[in-house]
Coordinates of N, CA and C in Angstrom, one line a residue:
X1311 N -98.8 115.7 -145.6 CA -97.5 115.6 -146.3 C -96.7 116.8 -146.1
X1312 N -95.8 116.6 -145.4 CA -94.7 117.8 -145.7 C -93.9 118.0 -146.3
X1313 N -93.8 119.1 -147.0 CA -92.9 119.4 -148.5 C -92.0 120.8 -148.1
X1314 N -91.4 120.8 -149.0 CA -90.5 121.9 -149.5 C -91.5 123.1 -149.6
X1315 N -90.8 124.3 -149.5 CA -91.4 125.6 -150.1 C -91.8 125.9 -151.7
X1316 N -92.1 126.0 -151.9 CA -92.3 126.9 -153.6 C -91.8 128.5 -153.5
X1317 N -91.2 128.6 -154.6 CA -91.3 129.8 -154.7 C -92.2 130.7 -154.4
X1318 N -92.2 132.5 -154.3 CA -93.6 133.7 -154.2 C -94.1 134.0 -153.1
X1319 N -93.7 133.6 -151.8 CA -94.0 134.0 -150.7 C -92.9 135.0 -150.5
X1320 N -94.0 136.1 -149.5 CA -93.4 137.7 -149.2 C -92.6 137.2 -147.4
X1321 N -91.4 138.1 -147.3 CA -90.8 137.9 -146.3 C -91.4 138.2 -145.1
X1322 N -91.8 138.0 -144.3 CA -92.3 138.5 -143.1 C -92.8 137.7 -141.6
X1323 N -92.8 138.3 -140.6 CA -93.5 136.9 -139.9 C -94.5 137.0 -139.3
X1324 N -95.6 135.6 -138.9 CA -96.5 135.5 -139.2 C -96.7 135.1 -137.7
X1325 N -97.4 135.4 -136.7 CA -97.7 135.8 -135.2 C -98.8 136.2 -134.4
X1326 N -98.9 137.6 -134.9 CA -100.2 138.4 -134.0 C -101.2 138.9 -135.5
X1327 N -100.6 138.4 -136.7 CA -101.6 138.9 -137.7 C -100.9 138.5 -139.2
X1328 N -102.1 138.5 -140.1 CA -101.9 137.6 -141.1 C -101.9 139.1 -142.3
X1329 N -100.9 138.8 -143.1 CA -100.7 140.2 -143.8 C -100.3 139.4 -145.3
X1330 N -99.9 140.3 -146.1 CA -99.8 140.3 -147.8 C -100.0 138.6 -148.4
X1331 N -98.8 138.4 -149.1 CA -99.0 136.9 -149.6 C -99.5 135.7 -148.7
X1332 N -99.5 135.8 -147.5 CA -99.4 134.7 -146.4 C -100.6 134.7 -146.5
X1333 N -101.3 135.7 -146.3 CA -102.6 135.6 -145.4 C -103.6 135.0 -147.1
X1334 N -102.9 135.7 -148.3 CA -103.5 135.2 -149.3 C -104.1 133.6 -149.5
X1335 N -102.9 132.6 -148.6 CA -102.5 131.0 -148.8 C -103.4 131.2 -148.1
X1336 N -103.3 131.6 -146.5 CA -104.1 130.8 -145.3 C -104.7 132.1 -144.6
X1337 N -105.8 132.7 -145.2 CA -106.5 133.5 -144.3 C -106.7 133.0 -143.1
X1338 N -106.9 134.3 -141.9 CA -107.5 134.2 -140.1 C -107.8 135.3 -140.0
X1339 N -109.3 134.8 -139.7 CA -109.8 135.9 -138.4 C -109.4 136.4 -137.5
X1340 N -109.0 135.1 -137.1 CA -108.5 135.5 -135.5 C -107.1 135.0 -135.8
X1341 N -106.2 135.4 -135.7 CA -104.9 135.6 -135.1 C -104.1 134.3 -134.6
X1342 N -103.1 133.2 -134.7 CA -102.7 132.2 -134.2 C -101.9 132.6 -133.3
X1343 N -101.5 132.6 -132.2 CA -100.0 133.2 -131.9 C -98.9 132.0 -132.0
X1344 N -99.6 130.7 -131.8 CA -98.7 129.9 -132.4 C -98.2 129.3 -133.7
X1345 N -98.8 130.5 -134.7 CA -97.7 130.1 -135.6 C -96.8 131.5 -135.8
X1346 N -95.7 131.4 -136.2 CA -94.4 132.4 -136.6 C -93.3 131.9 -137.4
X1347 N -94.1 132.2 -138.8 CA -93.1 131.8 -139.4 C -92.8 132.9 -139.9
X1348 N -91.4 132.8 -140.7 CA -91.1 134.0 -141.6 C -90.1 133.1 -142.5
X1349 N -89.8 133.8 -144.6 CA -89.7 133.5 -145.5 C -88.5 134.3 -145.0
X1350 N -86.9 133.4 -145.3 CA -85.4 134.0 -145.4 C -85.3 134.4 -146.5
X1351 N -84.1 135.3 -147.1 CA -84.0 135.6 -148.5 C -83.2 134.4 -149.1
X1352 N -83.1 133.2 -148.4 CA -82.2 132.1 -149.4 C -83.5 131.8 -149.8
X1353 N -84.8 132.3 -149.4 CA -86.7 131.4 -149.9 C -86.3 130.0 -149.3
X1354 N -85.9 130.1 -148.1 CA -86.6 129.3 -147.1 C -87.5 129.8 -145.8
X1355 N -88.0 128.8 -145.0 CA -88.7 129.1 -143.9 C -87.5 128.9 -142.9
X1356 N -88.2 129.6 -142.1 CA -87.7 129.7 -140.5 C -88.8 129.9 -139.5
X1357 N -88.9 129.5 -138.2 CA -89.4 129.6 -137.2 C -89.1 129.8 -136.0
X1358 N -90.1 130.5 -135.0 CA -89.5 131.0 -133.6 C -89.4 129.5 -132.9
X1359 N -88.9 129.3 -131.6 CA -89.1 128.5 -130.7 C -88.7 129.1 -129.1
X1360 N -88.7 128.5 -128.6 CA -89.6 127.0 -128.1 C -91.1 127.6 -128.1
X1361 N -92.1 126.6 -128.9 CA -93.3 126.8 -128.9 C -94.0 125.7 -127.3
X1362 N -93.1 124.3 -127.2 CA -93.2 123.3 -126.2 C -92.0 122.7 -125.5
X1363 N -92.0 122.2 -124.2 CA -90.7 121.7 -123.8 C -90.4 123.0 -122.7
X1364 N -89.1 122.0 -122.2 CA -88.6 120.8 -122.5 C -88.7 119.2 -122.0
X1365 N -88.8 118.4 -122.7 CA -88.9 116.8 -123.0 C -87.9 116.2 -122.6
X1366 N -88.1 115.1 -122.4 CA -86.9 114.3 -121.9 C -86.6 113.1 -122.6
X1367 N -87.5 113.2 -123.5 CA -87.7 112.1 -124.9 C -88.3 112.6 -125.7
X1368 N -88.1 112.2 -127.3 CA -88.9 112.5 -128.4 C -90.4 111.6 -128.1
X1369 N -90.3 110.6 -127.4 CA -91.8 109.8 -126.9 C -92.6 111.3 -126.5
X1370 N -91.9 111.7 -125.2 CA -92.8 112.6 -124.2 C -92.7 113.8 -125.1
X1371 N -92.0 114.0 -126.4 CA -92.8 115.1 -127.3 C -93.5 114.9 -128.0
X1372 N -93.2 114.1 -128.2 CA -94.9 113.8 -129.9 C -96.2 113.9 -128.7
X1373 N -96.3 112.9 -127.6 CA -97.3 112.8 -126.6 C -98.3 114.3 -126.7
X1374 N -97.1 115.4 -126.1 CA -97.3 116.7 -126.4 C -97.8 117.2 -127.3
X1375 N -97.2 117.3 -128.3 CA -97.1 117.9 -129.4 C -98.2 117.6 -130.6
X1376 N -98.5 115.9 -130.1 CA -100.2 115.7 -130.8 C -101.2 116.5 -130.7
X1377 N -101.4 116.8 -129.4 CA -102.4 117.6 -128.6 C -102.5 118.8 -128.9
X1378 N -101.1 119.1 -129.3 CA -101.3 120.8 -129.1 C -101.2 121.0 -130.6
X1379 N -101.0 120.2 -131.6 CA -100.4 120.0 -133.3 C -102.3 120.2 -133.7
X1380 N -102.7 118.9 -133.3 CA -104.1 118.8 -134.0 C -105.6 119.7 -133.1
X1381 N -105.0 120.5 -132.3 CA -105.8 121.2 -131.6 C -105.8 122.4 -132.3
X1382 N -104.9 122.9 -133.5 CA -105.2 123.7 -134.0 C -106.4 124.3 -134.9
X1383 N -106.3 125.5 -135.5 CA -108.0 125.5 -136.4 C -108.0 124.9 -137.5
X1384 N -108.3 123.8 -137.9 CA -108.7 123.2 -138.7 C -107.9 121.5 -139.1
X1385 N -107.4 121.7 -137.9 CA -106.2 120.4 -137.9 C -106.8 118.9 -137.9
X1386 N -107.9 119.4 -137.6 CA -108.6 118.0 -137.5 C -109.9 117.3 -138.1
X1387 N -110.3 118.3 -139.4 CA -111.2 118.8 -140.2 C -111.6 118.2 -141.1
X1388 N -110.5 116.4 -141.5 CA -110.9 115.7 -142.5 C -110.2 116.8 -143.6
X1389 N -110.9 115.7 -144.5 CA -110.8 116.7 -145.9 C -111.0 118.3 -146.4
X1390 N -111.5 118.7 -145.3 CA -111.9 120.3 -145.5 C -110.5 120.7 -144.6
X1391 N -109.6 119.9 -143.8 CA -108.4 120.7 -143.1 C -107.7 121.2 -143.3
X1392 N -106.6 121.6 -142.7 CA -105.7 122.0 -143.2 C -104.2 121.3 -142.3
X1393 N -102.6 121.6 -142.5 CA -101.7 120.5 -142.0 C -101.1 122.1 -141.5
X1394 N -100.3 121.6 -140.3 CA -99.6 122.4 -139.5 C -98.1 121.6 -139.3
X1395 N -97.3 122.2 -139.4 CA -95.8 121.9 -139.6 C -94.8 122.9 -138.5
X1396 N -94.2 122.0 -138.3 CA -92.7 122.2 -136.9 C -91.9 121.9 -136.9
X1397 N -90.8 122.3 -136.0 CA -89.1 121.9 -135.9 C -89.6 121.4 -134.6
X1398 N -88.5 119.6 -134.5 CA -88.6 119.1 -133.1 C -86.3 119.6 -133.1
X1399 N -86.3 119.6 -132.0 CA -85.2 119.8 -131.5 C -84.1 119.8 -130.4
X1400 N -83.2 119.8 -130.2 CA -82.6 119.3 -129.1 C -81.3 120.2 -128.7
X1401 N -81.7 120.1 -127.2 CA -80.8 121.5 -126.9 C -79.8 120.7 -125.8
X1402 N -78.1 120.5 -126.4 CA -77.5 119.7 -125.5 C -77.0 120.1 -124.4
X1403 N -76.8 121.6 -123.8 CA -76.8 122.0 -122.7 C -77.8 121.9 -121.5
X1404 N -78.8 121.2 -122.2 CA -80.3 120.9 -121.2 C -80.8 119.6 -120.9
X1405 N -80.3 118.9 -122.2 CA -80.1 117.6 -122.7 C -81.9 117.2 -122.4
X1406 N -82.3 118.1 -123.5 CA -83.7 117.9 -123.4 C -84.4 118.3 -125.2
X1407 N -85.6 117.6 -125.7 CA -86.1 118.2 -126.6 C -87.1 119.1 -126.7
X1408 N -87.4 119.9 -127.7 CA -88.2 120.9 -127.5 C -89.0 121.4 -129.1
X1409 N -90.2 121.3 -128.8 CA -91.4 121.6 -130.2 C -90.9 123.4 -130.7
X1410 N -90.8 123.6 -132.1 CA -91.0 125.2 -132.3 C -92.0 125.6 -132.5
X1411 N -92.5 126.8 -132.9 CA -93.6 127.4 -133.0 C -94.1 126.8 -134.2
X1412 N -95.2 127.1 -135.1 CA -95.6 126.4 -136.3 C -95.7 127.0 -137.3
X1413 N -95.9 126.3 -138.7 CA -95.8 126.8 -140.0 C -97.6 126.5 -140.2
X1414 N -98.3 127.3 -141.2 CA -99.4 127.1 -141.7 C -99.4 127.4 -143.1
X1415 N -98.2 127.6 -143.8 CA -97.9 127.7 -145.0 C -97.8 126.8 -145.8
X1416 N -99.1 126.6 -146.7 CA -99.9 125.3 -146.7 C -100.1 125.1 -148.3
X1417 N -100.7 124.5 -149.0 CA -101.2 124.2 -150.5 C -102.4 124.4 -150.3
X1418 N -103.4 123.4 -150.9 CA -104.7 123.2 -151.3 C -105.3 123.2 -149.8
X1419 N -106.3 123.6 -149.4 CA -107.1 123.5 -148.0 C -108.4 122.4 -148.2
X1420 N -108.5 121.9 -149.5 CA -109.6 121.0 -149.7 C -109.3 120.1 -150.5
X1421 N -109.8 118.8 -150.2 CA -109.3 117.8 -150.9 C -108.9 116.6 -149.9
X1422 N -108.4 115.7 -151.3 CA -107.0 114.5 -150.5 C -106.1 114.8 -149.7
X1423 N -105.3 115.8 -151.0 CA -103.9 116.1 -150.7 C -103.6 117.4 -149.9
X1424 N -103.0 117.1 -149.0 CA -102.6 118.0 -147.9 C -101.5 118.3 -147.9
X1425 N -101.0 119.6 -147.6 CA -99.8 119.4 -147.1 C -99.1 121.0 -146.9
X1426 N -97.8 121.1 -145.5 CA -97.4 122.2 -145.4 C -95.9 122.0 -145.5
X1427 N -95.6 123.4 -145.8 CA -94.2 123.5 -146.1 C -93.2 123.7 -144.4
X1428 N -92.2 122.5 -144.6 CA -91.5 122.3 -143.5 C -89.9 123.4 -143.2
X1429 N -90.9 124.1 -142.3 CA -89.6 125.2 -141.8 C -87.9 124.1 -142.0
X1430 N -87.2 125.0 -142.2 CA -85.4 124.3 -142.0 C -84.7 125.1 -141.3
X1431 N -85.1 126.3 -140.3 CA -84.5 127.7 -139.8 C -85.2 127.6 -138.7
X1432 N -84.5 127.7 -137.7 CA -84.7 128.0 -136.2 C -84.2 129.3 -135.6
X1433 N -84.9 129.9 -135.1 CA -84.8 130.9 -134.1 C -84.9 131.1 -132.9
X1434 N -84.2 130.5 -132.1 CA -84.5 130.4 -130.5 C -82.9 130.8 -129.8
X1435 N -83.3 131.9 -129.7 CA -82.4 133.1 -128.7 C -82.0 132.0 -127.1
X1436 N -82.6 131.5 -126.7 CA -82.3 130.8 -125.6 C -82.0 129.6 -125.6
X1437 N -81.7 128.9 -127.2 CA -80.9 127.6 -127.4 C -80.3 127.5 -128.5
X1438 N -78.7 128.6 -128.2 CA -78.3 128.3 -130.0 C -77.1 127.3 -129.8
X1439 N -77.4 126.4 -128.9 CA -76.5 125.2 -129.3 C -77.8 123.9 -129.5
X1440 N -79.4 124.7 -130.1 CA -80.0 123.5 -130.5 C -79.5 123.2 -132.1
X1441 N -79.7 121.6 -131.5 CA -79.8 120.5 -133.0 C -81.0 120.5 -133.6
X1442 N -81.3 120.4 -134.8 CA -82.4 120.1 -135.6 C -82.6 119.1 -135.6
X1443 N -83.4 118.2 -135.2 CA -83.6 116.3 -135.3 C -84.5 116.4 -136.6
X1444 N -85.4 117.3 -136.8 CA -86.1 117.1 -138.0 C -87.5 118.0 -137.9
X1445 N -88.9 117.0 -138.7 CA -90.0 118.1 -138.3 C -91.2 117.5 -138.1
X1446 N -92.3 118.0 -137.4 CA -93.2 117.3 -137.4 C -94.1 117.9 -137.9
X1447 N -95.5 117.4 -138.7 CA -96.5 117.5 -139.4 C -97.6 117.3 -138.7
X1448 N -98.8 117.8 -138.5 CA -100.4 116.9 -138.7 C -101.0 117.1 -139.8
X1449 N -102.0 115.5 -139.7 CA -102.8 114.9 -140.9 C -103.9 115.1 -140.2
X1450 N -104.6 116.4 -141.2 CA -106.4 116.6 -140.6 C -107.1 115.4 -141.2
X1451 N -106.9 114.1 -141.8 CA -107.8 113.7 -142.4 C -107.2 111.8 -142.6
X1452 N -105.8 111.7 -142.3 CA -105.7 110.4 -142.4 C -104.0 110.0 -141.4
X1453 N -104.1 108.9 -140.9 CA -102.8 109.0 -139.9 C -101.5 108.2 -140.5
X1454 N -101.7 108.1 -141.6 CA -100.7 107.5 -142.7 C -99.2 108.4 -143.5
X1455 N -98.5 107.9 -142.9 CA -97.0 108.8 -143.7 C -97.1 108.7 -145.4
X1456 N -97.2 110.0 -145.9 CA -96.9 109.8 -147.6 C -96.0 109.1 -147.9
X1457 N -95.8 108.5 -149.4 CA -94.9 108.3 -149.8 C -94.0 109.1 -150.2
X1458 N -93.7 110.3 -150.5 CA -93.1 111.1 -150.6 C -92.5 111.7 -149.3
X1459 N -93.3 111.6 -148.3 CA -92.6 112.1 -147.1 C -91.0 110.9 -146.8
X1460 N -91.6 109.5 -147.1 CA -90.6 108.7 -146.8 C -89.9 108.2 -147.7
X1461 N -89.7 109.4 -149.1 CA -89.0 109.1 -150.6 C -87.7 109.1 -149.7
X1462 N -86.6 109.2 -150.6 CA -85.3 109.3 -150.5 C -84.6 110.6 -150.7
X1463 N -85.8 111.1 -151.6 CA -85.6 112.7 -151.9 C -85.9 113.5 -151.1
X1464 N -87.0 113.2 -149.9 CA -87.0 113.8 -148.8 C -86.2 113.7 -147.4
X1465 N -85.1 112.5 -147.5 CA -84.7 112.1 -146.2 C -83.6 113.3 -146.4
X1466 N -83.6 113.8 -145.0 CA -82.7 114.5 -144.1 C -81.3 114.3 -143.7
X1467 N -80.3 114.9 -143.9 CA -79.3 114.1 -144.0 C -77.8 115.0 -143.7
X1468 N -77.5 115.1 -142.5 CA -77.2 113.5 -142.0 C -78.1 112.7 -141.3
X1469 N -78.1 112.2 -141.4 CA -79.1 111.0 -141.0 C -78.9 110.6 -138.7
X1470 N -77.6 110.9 -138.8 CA -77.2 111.0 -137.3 C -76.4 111.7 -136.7
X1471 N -76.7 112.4 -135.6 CA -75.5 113.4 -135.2 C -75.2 112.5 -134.3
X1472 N -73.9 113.1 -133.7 CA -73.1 112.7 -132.6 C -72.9 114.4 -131.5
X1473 N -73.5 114.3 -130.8 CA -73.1 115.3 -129.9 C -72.1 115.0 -128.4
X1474 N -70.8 115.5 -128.6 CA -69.9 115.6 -128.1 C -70.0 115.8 -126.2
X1475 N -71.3 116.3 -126.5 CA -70.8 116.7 -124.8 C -72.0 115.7 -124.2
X1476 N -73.1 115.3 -124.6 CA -74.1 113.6 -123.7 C -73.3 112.9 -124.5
X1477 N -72.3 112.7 -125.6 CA -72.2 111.3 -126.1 C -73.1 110.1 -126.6
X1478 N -74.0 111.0 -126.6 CA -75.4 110.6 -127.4 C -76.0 110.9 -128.7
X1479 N -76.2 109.6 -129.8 CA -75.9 110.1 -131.3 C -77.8 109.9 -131.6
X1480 N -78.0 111.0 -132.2 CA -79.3 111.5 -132.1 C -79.5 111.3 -133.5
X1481 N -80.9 110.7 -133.8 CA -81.3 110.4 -135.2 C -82.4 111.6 -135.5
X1482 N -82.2 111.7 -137.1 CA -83.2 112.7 -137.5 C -84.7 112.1 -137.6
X1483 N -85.5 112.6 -137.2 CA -87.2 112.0 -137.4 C -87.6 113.2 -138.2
X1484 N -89.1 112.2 -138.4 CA -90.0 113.1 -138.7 C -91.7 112.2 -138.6
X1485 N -91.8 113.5 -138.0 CA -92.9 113.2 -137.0 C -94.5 113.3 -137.7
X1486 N -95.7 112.8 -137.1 CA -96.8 112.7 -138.3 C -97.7 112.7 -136.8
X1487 N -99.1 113.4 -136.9 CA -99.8 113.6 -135.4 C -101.1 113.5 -136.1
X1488 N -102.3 112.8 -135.5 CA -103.4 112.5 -136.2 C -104.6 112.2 -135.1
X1489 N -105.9 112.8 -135.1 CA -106.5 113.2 -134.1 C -107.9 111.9 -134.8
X1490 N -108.2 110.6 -134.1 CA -108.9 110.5 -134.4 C -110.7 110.8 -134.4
X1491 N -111.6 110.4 -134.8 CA -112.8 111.3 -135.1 C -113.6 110.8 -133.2
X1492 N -113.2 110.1 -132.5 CA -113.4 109.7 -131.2 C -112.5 110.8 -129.9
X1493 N -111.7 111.2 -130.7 CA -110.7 112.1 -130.1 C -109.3 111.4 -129.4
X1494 N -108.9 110.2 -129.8 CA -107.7 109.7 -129.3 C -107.3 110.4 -130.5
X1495 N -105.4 110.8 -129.9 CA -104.3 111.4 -130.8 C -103.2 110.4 -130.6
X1496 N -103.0 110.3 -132.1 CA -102.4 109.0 -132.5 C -100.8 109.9 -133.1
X1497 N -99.8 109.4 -132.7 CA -99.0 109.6 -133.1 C -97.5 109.1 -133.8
X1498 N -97.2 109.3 -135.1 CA -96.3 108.3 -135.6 C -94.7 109.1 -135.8
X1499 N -93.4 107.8 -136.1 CA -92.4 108.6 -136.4 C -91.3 108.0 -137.6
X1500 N -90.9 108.8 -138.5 CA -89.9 107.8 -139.5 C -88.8 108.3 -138.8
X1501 N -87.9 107.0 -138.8 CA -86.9 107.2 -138.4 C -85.8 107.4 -139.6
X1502 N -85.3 108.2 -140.1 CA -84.2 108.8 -141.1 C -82.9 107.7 -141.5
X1503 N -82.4 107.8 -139.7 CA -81.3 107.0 -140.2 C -81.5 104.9 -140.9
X1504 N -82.5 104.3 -140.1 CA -82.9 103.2 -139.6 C -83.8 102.8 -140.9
X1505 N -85.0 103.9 -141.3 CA -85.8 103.9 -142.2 C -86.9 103.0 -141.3
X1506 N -87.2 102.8 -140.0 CA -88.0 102.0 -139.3 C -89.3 103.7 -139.2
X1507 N -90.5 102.6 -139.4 CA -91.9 103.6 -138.8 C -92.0 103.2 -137.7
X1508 N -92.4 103.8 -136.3 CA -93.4 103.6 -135.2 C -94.1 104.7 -134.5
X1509 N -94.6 103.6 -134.4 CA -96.3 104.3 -133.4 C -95.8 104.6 -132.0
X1510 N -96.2 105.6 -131.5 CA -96.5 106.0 -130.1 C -97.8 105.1 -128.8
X1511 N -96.9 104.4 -128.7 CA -98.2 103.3 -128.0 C -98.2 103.6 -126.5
X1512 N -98.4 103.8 -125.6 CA -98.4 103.6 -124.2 C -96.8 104.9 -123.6
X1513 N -96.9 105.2 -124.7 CA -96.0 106.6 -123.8 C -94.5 106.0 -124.2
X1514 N -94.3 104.8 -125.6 CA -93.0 104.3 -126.1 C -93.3 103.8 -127.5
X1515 N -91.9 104.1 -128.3 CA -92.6 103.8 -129.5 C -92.1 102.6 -130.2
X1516 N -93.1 102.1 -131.2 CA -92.7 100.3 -131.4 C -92.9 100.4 -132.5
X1517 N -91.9 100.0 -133.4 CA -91.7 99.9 -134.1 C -92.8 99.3 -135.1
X1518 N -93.4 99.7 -136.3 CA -94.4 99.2 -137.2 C -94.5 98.6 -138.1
X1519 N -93.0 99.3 -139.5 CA -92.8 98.9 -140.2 C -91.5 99.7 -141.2
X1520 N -90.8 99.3 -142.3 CA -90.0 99.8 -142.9 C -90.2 100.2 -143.7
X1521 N -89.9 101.2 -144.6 CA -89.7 101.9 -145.7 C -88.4 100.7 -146.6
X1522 N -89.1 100.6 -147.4 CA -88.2 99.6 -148.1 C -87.8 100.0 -150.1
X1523 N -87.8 100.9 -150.1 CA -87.8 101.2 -151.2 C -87.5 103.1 -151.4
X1524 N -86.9 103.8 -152.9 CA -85.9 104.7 -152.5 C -87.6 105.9 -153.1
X1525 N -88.4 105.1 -152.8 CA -90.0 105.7 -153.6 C -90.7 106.1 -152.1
X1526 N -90.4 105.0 -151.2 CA -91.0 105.4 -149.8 C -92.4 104.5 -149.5
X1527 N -92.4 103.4 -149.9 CA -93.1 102.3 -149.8 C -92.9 102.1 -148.6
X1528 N -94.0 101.4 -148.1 CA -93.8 101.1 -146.7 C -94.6 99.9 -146.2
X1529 N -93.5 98.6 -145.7 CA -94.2 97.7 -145.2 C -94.4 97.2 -144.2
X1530 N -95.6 96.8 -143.4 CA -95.6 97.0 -142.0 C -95.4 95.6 -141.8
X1531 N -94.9 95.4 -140.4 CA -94.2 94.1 -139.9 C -95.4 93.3 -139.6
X1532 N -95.3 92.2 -140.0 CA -96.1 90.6 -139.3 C -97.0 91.2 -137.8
X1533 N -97.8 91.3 -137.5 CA -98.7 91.6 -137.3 C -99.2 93.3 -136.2
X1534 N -98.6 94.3 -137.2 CA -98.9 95.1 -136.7 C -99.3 96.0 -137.6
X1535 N -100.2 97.5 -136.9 CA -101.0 98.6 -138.3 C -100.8 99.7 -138.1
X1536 N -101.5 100.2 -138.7 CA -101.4 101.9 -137.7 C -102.3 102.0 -137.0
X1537 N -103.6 101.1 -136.6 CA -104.3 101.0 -135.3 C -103.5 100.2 -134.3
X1538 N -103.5 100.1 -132.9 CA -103.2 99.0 -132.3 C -104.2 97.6 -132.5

């Protein structure tokens, strides 16, 4: 589940070593270099990028971004895991998408309920005419979107840009990456503006099912799952 920040986290970023309040949430031995986050003084998150890319589709980034999302330490751990959180984004002078670095600023590490707090701040010195389309998450332990992720109080909004220079009007996602216990990485996406879920099937995504309700219910279409 990806959420909002809480208050009490110390400003700083998080890279080649894990220091004061951060390291309190999510101790490391060893060092991530992929994640970099740092706390703004509005007490939001921000993150470095490009961590992946560039993509030529949001398809050919989740593909990516499963691999490299649930390959982290403990990303794929079940109930003992933990959830890693990202900005997907789009840079229109390249007219390509591209993954940021990651968040591990996280809640409970044991249990049901999972979940990390979803950067809203991008740092990428080499794309500051990127768009934010939204964020992606992994589920160490089940491949199913929360209901709260697909409340109403979560959706992102505007819901569609229009960029002037492709003429191509880009929807906000948010993205959900889940490693099963065989090792296929399954990947899903809500779509913001549409309210449509799908799966990443064969390198395209098909549509699953709707969010039908302002709670984030979700019903899947006449004969399809989150398995194929």
């Amino acid at each position: 589940m990806a959420r909002q920040r809480p208050a009490g986290f110390a400003t700083c970023w998080r890279s080649l070593a894990c220091t004061g309040a951060l390291a309190m949430m999510a101790s490391c031995s060893t060092p991530n270099p992929n994640v970099r986050v740092r706390e703004l003084r509005e007490n939001q998150l921000e993150v470095t990028g490009p961590l992946a890319g560039p993509f030529k589709s949001t398809a050919e980034l989740a593909g990516n971004a499963c691999e490299l999302m649930t390959g982290q330490p403990g990303a794929s751990s079940g109930e003992y895991g933990m959830e890693y959180c990202a900005l997907v984004y789009y840079s229109s002078a390249e007219d390509a998408f591209y993954l940021s670095h990651l968040s591990d600023i996280q809640g409970k590490a044991t249990g049901k309920n999972k979940s990390c707090l979803m950067p809203v701040s991008l740092d990428d010195p080499q794309h500051l005419d990127a768009i934010i389309l939204g964020g992606g998450h992994s589920h160490p332990h089940n491949r199913r979107f929360s209901g709260q992720d697909m409340s109403e109080a979560r959706r992102w909004v505007p819901t569609r840009i229009a960029d002037s220079r492709t003429g191509k009007v880009l929807h906000r996602e948010l993205l959900l990456f889940y490693r099963e216990k065989a090792g296929e990485c399954r990947a899903y996406k809500y779509d913001y503006a549409d309210r449509t879920v799908n799966a990443l099937r064969g390198g395209v995504w098909v549509p699953i099912g709707q969010v039908v309700n302002d709670a984030g219910k979700i019903e899947l279409y006449e004969g399809q799952d989150w398995t194929p």
